[in-house]
PDB file of C-alpha atoms in Angstrom:
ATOM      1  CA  UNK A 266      19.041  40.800 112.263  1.00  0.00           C
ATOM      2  CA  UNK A 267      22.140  40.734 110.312  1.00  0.00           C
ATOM      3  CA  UNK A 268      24.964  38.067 110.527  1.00  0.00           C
ATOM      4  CA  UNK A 269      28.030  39.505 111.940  1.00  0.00           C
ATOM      5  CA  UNK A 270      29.729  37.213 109.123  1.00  0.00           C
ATOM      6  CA  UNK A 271      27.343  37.243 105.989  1.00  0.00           C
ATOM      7  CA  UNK A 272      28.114  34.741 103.155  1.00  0.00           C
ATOM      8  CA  UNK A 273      30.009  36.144 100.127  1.00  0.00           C
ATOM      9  CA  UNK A 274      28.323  37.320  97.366  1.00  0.00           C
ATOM     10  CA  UNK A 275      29.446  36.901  93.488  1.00  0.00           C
ATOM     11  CA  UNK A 276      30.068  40.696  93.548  1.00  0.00           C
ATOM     12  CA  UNK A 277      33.494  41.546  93.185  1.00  0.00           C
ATOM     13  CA  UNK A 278      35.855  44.505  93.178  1.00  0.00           C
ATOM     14  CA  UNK A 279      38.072  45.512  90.476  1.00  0.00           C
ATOM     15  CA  UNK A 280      41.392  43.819  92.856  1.00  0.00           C
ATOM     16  CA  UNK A 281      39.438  40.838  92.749  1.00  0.00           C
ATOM     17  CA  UNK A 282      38.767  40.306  88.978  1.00  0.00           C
ATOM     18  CA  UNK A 283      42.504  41.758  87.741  1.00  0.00           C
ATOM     19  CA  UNK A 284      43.557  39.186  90.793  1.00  0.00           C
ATOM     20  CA  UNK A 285      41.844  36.274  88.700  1.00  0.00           C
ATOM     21  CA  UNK A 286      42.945  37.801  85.275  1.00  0.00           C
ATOM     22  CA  UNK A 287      46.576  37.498  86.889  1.00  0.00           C
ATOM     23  CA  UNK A 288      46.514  34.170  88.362  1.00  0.00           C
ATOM     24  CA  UNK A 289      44.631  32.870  84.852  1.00  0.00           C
ATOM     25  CA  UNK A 290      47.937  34.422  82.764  1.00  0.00           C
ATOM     26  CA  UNK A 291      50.397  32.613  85.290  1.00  0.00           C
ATOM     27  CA  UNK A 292      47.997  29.679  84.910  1.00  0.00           C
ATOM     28  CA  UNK A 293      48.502  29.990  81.116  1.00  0.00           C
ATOM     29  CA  UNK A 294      51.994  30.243  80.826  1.00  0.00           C
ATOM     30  CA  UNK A 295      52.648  27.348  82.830  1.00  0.00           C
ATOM     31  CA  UNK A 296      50.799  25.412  80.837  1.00  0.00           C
ATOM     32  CA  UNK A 297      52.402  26.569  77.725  1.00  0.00           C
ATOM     33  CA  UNK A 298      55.423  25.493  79.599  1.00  0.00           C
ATOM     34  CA  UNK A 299      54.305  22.062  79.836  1.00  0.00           C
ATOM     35  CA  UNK A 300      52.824  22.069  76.635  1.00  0.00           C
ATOM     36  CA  UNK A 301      55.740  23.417  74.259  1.00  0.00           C
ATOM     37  CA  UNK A 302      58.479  23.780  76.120  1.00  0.00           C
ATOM     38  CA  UNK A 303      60.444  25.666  79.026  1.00  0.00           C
ATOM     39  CA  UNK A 304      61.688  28.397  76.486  1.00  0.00           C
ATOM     40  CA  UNK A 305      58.414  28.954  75.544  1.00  0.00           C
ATOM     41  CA  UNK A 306      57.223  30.507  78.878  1.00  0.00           C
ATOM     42  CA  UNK A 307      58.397  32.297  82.124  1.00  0.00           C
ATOM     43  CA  UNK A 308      58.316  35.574  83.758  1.00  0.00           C
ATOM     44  CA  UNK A 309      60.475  38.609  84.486  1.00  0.00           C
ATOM     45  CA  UNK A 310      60.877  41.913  86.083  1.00  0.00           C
ATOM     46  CA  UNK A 311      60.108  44.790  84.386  1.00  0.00           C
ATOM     47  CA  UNK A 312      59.558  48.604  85.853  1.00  0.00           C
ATOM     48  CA  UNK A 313      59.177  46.861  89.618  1.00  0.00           C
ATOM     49  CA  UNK A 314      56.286  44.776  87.888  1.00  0.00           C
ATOM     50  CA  UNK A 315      56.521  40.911  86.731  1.00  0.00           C
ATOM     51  CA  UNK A 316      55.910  39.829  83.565  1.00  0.00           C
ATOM     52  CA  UNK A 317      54.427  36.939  82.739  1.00  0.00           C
ATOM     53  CA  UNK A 318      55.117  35.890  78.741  1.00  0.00           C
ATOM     54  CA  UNK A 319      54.560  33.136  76.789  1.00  0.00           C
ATOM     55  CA  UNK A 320      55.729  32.568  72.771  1.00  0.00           C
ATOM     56  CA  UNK A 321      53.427  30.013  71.075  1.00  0.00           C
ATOM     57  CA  UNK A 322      53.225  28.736  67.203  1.00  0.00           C
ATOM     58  CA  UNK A 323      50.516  32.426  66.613  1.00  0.00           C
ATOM     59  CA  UNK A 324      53.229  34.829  68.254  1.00  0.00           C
ATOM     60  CA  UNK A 325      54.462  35.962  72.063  1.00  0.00           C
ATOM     61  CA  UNK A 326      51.911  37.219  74.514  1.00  0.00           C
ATOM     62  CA  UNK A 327      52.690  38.564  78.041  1.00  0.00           C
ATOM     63  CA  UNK A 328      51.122  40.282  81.018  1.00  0.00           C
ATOM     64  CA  UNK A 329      52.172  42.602  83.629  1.00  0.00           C
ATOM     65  CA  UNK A 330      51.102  41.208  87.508  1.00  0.00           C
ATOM     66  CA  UNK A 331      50.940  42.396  90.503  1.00  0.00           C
ATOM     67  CA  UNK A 332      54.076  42.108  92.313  1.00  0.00           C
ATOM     68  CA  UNK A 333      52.469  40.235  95.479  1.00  0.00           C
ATOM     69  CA  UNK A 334      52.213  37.100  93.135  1.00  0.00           C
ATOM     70  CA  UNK A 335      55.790  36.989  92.802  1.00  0.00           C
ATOM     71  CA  UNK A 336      55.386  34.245  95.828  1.00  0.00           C
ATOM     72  CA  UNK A 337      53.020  32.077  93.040  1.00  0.00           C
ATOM     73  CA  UNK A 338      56.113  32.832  90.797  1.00  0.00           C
ATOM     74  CA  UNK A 339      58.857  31.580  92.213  1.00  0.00           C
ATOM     75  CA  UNK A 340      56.843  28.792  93.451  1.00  0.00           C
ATOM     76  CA  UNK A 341      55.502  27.978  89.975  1.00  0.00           C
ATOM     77  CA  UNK A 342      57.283  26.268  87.969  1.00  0.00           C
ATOM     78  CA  UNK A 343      57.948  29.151  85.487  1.00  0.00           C
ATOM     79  CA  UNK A 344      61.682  29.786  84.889  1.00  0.00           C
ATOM     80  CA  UNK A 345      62.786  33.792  85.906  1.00  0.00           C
ATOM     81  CA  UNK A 346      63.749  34.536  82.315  1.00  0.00           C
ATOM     82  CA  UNK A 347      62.950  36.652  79.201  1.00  0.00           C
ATOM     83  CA  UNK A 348      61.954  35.804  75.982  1.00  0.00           C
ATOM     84  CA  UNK A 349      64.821  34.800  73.513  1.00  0.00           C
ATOM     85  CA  UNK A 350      65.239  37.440  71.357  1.00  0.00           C
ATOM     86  CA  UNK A 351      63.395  39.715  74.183  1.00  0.00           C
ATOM     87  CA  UNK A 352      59.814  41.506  74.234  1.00  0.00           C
ATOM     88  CA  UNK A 353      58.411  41.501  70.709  1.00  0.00           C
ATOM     89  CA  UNK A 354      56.767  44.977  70.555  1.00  0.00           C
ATOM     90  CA  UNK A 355      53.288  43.580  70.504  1.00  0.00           C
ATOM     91  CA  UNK A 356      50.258  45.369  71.070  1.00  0.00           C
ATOM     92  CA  UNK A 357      47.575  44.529  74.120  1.00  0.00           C
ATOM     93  CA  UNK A 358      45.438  44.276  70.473  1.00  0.00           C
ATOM     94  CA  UNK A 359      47.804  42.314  68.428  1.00  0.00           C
ATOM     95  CA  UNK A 360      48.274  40.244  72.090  1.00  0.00           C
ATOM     96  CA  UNK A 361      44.361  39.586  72.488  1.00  0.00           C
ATOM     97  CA  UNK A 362      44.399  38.849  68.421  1.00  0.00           C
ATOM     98  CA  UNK A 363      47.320  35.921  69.460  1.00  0.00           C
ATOM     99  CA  UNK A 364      45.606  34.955  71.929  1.00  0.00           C
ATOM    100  CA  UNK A 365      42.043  34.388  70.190  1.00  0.00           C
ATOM    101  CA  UNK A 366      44.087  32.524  67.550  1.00  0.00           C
ATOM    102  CA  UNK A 367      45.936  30.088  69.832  1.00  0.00           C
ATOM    103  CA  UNK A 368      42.535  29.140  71.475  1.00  0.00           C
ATOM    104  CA  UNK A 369      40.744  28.804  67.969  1.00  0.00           C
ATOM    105  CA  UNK A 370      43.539  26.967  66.643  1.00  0.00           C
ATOM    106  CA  UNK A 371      43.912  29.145  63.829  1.00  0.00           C
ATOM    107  CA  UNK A 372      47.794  29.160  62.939  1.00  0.00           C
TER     108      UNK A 372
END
């Protein structure tokens, strides 16, 4: 017979992997924070969604998250702000492109 608690499994639902995605862009930007610099990271409101942005040496990236991590937010040590000069107009392409070329070094 069945457990009436079974052990997890490594499946998970959709909510579960954009829940990781989020807390790994929140994760990011923090870092960048410690890394280059408070104006170089934080998060803001945008259409009743946060946004989570970061502005390193290959161009800005940023994220929408769900708004029940706006707890991890204010908690983090991510400054409520936008970018200087505001959102850059980037792409979720040109973003990902950014992205690849921070982690390869490439800039």
């Amino acid at each position: 017979m069945g457990a009436d608690n079974p052990p997890p499994t490594n499946d998970k639902e959709i909510d579960d992997v954009y829940h990781d995605r989020n807390l790994l862009a929140i994760a990011y930007a923090r870092a960048i924070k410690l890394t280059w610099g408070r104006e170089n990271a934080g998060w803001y409101w945008h259409a009743d969604w946060p946004v989570v942005w970061v502005d390193t040496p290959v161009g800005q990236q940023s994220w929408h998250v769900t708004p029940d991590l706006e707890d991890v937010l204010e908690r983090s040590s991510l400054e409520q702000t936008e970018p200087a000069g505001g959102y850059d107009g980037h792409s979720r392409t040109l973003k990902n492109c950014r992205l690849a070329r921070y982690i390869t070094g490439s800039y």
